[in-house]
Short mmCIF file of C-alpha atoms in Angstrom, two decimals:
data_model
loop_
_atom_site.label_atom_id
_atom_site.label_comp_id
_atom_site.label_asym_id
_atom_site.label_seq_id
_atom_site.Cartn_x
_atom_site.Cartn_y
_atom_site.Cartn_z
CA UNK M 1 10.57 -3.87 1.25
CA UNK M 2 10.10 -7.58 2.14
CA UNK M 3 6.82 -9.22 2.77
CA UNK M 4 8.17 -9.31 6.63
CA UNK M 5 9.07 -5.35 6.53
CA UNK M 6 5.60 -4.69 5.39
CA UNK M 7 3.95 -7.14 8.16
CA UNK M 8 5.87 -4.83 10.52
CA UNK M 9 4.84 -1.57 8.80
CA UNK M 10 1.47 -2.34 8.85
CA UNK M 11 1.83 -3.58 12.94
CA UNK M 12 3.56 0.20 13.49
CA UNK M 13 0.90 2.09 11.10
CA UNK M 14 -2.08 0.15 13.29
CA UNK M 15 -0.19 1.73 16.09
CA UNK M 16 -0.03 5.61 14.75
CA UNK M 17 -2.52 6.24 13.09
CA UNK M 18 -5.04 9.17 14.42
CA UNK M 19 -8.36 8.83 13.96
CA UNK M 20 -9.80 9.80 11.14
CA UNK M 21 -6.40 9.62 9.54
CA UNK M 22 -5.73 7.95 6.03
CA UNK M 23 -2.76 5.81 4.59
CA UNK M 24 -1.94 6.77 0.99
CA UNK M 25 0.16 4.44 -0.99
CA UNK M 26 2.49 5.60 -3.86
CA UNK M 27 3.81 2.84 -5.91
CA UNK M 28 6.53 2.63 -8.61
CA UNK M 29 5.15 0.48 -10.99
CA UNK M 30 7.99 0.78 -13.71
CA UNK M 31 7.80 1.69 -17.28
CA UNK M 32 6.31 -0.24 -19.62
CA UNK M 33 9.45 -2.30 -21.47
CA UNK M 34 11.80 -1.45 -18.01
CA UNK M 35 13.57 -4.67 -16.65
CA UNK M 36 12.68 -5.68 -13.58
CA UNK M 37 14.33 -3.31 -10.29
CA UNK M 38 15.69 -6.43 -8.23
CA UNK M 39 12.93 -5.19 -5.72
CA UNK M 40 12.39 -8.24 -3.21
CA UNK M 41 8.64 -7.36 -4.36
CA UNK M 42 7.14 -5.50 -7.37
CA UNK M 43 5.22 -2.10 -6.55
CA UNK M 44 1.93 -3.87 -7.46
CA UNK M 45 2.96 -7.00 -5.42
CA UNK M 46 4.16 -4.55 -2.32
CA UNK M 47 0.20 -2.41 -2.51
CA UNK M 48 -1.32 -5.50 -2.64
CA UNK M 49 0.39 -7.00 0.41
CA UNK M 50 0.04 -4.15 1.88
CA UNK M 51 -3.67 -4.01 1.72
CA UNK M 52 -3.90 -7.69 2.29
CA UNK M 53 -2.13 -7.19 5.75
CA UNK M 54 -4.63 -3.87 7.08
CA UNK M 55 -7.74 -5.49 5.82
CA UNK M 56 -9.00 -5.66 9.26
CA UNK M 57 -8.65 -1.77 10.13
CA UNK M 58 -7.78 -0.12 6.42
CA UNK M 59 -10.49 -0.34 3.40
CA UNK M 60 -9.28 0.93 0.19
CA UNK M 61 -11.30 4.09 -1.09
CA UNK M 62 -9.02 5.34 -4.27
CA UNK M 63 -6.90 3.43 -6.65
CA UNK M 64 -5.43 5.00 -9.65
CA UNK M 65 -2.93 4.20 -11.76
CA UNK M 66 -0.76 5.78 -14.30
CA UNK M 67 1.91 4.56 -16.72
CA UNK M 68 4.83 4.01 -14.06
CA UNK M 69 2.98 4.13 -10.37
CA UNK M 70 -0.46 3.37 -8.64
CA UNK M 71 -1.78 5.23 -5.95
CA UNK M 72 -4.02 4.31 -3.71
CA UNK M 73 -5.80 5.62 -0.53
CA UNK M 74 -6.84 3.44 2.59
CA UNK M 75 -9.15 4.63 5.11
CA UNK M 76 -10.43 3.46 8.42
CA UNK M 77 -12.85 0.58 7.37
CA UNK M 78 -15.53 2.50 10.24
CA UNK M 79 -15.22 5.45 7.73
CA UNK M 80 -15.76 3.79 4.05
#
């Protein structure tokens, strides 16, 4: 996605989500030594964005990440 497709993501995911509903982000990250995808953005840049842009309603309460993805889980900032 493009940093405009997420801006619009996040605008639609304000929109749906229930309450007391969470967001749960599954990133490739790529292998380690794997040339780059030709991915507008990177997984970590596309997360990152992506929590940048629901700051307001979304608080981060999980990040993990393993040797080819990150996960992480955003909740309602009312519930962290």
């Amino acid at each position: 996605l493009t940093r405009p497709d997420l801006a619009r993501l996040s605008e639609l995911v304000r929109e749906a989500l229930e309450p007391g509903g969470v967001v749960l982000l599954v990133n490739y990250t790529g292998r380690p030594g794997e040339p780059a995808s030709g991915d507008p953005l990177t997984g970590d840049e596309a997360a990152e964005a992506f929590i940048d842009l629901t700051r307001s309603y979304l608080a981060r309460s999980v990040h993990h990440r393993a040797s080819s993805y990150r996960l992480d889980r955003l909740e309602p900032v009312d519930s962290v």
